[in-house]
Tab-separated table of C-alpha atoms in Angstrom:
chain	number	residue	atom	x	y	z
A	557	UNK	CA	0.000	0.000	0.000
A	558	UNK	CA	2.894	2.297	0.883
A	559	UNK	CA	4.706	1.239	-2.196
A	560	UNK	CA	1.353	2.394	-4.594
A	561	UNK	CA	0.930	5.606	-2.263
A	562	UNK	CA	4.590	6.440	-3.462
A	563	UNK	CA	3.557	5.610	-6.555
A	564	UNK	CA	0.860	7.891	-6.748
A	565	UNK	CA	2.769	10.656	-5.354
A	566	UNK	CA	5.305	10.622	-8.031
A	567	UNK	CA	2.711	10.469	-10.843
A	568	UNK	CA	0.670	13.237	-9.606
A	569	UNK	CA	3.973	15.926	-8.709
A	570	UNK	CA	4.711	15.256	-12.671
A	571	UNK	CA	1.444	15.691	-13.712
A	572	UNK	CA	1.120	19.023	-12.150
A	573	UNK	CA	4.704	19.687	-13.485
A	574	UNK	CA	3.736	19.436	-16.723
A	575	UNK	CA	0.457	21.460	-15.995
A	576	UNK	CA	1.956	24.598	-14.686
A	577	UNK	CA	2.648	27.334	-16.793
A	578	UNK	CA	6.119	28.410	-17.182
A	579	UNK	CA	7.295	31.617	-16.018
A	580	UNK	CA	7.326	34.349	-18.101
A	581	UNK	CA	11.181	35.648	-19.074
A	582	UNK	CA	11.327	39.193	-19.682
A	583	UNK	CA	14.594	40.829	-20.957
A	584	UNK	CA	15.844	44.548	-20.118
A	585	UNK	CA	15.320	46.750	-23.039
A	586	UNK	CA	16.834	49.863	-22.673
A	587	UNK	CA	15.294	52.982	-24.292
A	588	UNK	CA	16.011	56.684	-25.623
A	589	UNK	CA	13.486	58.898	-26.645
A	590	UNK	CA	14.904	63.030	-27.869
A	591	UNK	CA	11.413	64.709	-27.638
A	592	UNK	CA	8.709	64.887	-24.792
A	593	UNK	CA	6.364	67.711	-24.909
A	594	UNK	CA	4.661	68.910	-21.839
A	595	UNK	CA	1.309	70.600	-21.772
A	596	UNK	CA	-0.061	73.370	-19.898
A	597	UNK	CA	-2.914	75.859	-19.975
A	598	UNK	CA	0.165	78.911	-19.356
A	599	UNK	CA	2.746	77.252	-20.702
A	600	UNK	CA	1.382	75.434	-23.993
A	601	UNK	CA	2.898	73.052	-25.195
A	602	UNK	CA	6.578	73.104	-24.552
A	603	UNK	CA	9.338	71.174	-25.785
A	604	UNK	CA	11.420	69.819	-22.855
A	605	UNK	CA	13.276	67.883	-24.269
A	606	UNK	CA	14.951	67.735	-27.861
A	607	UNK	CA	17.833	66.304	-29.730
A	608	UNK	CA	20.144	68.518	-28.214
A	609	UNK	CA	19.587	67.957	-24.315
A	610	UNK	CA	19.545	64.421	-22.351
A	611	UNK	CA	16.950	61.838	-23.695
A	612	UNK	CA	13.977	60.175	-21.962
A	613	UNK	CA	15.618	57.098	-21.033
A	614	UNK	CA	13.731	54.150	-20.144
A	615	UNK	CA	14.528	50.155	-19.292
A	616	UNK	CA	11.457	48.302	-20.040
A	617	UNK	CA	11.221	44.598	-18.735
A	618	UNK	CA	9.835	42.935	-22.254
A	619	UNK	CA	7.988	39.574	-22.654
A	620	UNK	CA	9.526	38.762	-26.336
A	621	UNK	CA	6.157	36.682	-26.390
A	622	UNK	CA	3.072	38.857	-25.396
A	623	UNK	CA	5.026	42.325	-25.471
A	624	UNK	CA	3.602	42.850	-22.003
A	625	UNK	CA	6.111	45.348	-20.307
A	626	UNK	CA	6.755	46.838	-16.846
A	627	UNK	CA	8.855	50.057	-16.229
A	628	UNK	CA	10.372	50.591	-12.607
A	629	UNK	CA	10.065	54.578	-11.691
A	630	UNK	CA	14.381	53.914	-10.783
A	631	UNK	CA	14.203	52.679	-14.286
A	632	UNK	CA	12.346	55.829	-16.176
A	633	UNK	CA	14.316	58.939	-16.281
A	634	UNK	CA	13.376	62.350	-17.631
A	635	UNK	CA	16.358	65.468	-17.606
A	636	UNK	CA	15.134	68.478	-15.374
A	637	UNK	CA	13.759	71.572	-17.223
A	638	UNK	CA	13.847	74.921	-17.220
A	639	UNK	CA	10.686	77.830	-17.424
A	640	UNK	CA	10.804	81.477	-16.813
A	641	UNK	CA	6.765	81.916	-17.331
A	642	UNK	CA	4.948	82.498	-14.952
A	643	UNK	CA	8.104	82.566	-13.155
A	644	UNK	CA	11.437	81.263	-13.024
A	645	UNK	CA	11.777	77.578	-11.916
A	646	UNK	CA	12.466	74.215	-12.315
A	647	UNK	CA	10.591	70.936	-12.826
A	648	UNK	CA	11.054	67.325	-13.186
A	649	UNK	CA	9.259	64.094	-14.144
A	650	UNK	CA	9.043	60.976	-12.360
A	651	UNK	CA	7.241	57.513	-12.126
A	652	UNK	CA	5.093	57.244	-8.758
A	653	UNK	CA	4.976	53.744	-9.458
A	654	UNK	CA	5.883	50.526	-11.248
A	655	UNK	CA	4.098	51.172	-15.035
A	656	UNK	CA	2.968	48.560	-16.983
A	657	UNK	CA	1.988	47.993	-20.719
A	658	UNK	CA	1.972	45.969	-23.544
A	659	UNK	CA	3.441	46.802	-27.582
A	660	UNK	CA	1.987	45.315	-30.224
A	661	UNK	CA	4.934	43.948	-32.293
A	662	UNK	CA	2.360	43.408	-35.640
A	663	UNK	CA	1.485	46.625	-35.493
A	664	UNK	CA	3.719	48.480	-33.250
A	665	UNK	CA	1.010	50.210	-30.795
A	666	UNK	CA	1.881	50.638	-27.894
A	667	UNK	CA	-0.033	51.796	-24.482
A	668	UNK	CA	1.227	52.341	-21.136
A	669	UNK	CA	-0.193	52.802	-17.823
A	670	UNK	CA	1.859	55.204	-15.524
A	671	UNK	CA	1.639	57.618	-12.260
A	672	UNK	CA	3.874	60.368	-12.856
A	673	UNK	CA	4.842	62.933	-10.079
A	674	UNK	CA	5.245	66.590	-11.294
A	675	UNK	CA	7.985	68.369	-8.908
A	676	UNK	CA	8.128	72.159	-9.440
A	677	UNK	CA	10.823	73.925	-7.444
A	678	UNK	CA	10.319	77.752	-7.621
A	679	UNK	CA	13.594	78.701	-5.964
A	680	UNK	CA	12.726	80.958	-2.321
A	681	UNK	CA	9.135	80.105	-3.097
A	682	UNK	CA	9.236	76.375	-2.356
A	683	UNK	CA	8.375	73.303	-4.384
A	684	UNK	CA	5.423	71.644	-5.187
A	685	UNK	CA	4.771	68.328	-5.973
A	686	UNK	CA	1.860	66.966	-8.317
A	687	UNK	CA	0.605	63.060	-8.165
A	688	UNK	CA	-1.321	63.058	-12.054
A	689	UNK	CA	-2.973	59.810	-10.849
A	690	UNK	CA	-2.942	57.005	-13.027
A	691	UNK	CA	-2.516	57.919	-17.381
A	692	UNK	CA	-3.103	56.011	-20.167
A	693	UNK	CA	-0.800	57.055	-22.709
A	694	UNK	CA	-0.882	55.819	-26.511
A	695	UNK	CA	0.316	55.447	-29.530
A	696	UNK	CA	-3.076	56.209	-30.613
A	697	UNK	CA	-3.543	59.350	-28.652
A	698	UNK	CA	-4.203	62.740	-30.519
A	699	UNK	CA	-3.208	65.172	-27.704
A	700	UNK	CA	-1.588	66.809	-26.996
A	701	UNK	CA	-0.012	65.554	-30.042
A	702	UNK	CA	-0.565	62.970	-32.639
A	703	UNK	CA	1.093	59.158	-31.968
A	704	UNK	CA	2.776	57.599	-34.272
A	705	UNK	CA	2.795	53.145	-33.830
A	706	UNK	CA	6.473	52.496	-33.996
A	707	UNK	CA	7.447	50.106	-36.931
A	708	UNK	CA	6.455	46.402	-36.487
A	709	UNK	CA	8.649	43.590	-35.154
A	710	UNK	CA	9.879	42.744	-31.973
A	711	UNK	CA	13.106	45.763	-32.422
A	712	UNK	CA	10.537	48.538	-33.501
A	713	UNK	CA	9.928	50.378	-30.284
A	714	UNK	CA	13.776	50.105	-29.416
A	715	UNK	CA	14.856	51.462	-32.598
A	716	UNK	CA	12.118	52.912	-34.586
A	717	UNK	CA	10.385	56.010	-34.633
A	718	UNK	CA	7.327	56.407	-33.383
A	719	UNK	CA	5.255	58.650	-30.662
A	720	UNK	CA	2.726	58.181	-27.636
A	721	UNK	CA	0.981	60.704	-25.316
A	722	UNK	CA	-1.877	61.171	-23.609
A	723	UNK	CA	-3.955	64.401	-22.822
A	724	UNK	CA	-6.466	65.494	-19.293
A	725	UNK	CA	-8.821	67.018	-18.655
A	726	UNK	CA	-6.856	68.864	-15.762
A	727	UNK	CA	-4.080	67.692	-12.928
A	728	UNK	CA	-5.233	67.173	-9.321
A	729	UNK	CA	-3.630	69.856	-6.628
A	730	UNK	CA	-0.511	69.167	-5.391
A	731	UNK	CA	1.252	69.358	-2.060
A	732	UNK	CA	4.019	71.595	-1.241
A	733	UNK	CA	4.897	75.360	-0.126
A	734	UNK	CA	4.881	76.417	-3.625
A	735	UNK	CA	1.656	75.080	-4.637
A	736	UNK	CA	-0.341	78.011	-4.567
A	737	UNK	CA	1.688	79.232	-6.927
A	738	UNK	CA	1.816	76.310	-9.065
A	739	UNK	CA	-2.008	74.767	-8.700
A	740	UNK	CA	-3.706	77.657	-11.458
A	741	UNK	CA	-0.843	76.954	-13.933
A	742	UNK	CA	-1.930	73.235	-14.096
A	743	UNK	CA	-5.829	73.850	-13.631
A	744	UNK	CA	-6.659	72.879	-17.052
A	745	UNK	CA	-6.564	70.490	-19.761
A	746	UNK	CA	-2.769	69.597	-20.831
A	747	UNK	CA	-1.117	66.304	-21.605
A	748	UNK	CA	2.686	64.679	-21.652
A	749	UNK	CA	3.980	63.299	-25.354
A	750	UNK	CA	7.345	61.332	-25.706
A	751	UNK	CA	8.728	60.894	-29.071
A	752	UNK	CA	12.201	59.231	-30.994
A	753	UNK	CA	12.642	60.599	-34.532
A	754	UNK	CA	9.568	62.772	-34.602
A	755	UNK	CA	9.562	66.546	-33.982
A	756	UNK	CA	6.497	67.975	-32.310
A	757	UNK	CA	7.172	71.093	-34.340
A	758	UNK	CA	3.680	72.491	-35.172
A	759	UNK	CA	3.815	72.242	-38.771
A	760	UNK	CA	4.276	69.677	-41.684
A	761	UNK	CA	8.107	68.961	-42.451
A	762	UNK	CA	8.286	66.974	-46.130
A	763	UNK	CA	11.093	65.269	-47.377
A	764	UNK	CA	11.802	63.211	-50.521
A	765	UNK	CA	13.914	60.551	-51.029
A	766	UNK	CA	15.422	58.319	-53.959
A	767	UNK	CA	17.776	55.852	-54.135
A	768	UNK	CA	21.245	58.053	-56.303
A	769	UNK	CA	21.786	55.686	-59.083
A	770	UNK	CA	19.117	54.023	-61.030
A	771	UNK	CA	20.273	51.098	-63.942
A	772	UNK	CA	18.379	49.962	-67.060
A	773	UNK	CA	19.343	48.660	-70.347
A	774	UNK	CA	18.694	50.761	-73.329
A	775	UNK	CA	15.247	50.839	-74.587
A	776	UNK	CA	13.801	49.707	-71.856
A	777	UNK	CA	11.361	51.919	-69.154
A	778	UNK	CA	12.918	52.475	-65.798
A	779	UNK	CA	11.148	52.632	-62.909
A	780	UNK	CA	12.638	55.063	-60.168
A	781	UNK	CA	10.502	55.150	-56.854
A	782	UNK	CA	10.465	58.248	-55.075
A	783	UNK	CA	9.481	58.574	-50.886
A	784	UNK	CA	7.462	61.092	-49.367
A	785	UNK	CA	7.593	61.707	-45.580
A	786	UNK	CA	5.876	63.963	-43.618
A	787	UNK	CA	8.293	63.901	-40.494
A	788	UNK	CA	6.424	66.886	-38.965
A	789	UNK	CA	3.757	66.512	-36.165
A	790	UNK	CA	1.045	67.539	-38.254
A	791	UNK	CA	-1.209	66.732	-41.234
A	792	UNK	CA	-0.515	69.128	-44.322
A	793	UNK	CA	-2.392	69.426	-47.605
A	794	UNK	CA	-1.835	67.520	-50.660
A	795	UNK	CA	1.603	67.562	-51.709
A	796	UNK	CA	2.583	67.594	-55.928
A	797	UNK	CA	5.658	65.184	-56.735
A	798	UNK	CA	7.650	65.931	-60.029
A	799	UNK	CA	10.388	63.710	-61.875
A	800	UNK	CA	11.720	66.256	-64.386
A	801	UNK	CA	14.198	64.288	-67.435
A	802	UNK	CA	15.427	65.873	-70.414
A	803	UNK	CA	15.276	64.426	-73.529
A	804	UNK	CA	16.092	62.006	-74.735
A	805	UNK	CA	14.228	60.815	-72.003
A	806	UNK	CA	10.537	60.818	-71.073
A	807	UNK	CA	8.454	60.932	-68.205
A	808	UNK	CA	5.467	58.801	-68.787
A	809	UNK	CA	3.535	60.683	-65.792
A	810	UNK	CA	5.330	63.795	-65.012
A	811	UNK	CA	3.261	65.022	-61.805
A	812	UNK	CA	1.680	62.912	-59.368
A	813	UNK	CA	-0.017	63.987	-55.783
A	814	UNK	CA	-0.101	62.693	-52.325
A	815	UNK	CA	-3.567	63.197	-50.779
A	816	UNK	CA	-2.653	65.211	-47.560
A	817	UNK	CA	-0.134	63.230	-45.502
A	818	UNK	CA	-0.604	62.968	-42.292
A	819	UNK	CA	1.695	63.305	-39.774
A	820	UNK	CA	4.453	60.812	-39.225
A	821	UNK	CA	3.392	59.325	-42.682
A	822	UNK	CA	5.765	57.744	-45.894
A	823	UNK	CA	4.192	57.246	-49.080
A	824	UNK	CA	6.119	55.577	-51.807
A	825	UNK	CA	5.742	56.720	-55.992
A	826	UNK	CA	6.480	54.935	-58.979
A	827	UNK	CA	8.059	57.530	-62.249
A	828	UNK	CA	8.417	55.184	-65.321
A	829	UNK	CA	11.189	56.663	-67.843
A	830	UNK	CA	11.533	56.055	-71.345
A	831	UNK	CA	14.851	55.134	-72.585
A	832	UNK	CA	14.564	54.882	-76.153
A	833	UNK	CA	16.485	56.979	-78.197
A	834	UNK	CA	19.012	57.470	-75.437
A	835	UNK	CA	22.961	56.048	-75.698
A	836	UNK	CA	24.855	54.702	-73.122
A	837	UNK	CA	25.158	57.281	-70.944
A	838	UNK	CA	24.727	58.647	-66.976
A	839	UNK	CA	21.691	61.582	-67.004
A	840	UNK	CA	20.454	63.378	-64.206
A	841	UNK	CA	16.878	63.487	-63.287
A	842	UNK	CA	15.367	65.933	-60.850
A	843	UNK	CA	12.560	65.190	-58.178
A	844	UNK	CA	10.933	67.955	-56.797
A	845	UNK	CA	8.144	68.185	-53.863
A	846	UNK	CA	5.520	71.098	-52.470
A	847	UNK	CA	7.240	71.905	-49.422
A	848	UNK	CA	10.375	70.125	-49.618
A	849	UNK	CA	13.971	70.456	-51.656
A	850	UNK	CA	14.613	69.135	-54.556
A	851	UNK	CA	16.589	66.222	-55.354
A	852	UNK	CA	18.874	64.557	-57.800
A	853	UNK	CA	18.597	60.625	-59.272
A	854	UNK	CA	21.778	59.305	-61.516
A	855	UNK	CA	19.764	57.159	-64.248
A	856	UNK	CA	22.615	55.394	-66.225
A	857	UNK	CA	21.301	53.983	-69.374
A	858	UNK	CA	23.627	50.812	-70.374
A	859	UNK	CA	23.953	48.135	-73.971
């Protein structure tokens, strides 16, 4: 009896072996981010940080599996700022708490759940600090400035550009000698966005690109594909695309337009050029873009 006890035992311990889910192995991804926009109703939205000063920097505890992540506040660092309006001071950012999320790596969305404290140190005057409460912020938010999902695959958020924010309604009161001070400045709807590679700047920025040197055999139609990016933070109107060639070349569609890019956006164009008539040669065709500079493609025409 002892002997099929034992037996038991041993059967059931692996059986629930088997049955348990295995723990979930996150790796440390560390993070950069060279714009975060803070909004206020007296201070608007201002830039605090850019290319030029420290980055956000963040170390995000990944699941490579479900892209469920967790951010320790000793882990999530934003530089100190400077203001002058409505008076001279300093502030900094900081996680109240252990934030969690999850990034899509199909699609690159992102959210993240987060309890920032606002510290505002006004010199003589005091500090205050501000608990926001708990934020959603997104990849699919719209203030206080567009998101942008970060390209797909399981490397996009660590090396791609992309965007997330989130916007309020208004921050709670905070606590501190200074916080009379401070409490009207925040008493109003405002929002925190964090960005790599896109600038908040408040209008469109369009570039074009091409690749330098585009081959094809003689008589035959080249194709050269020109990109259009709208690297700006906001949606612009329809922008005209031109491949100019002289002859012997040709152009079978000159002109084509991009329906009003939105922020963040890339569209990609086809030009087909005529060869025939042309000799073995190198010629220079010129792209040209509303709102952008022009460039320069090398098509060499070969036997």
């Amino acid at each position: 009896m002892h002997r099929t006890l034992a037996i038991g035992s041993a059967v059931l311990a692996t059986s629930m072996a088997f049955a348990a889910p295995a723990m979930a192995q996150t790796i440390a991804v560390p993070l950069t981010f060279d714009h975060a926009v803070l909004d206020t109703p007296v201070t608007g939205k201002a830039q605090i940080v850019t290319p030029s000063t420290k980055p956000v920097a963040v170390t995000a505890n990944v699941d490579p599996t479900t892209g469920d992540f967790t951010v320790d506040p000793s882990a999530f660092s934003v530089p100190p700022y400077s203001f002058t309006s409505p008076v001279p001071g300093t502030a900094s950012i900081a996680l109240a708490k252990q934030a969690t999320g999850v990034v899509d790596f199909a699609t690159g969305a992102l959210t993240m759940n987060a309890d920032f404290l606002a510290t505002i140190n006004l010199g003589s005057a005091g500090s205050c600090t501000i608990d926001t409460g708990m934020l959603t912020l997104s990849t699919a938010t719209t203030k206080p400035l567009p998101g942008h999902a970060f390209p797909a695959g399981t490397t996009g958020v660590a090396t791609g550009d992309g965007a997330f924010g989130v916007g309020w309604p208004t921050l709670p009161a905070g606590t501190g000698q200074a916080c009379p001070l401070v409490n009207g400045t925040v008493d109003g709807p405002g929002g925190l966005w964090i960005s790599r590679g896109i600038s908040p700047v408040s209008t469109p920025k369009i570039t074009v690109s091409a690749a330098k040197i585009v081959r094809v055999r003689r008589h035959r139609v080249a194709t050269v594909r020109v990109t259009v990016k709208n690297s700006g933070a906001a949606d612009t109107r329809s922008v005209k695309v031109c491949l100019a060639a002289k002859r012997p070349l040709a152009v079978v569609r000159r002109c084509q337009m991009v329906a009003k890019p939105a922020a963040g956006a890339k569209h990609t164009l086809a030009f087909r050029v005529r060869t025939n008539g042309a000799k073995p040669s190198a010629y220079r065709l010129t792209i040209s873009a509303t709102g952008s500079r022009s460039r320069t493609v090398t098509l060499k025409v070969t036997r």
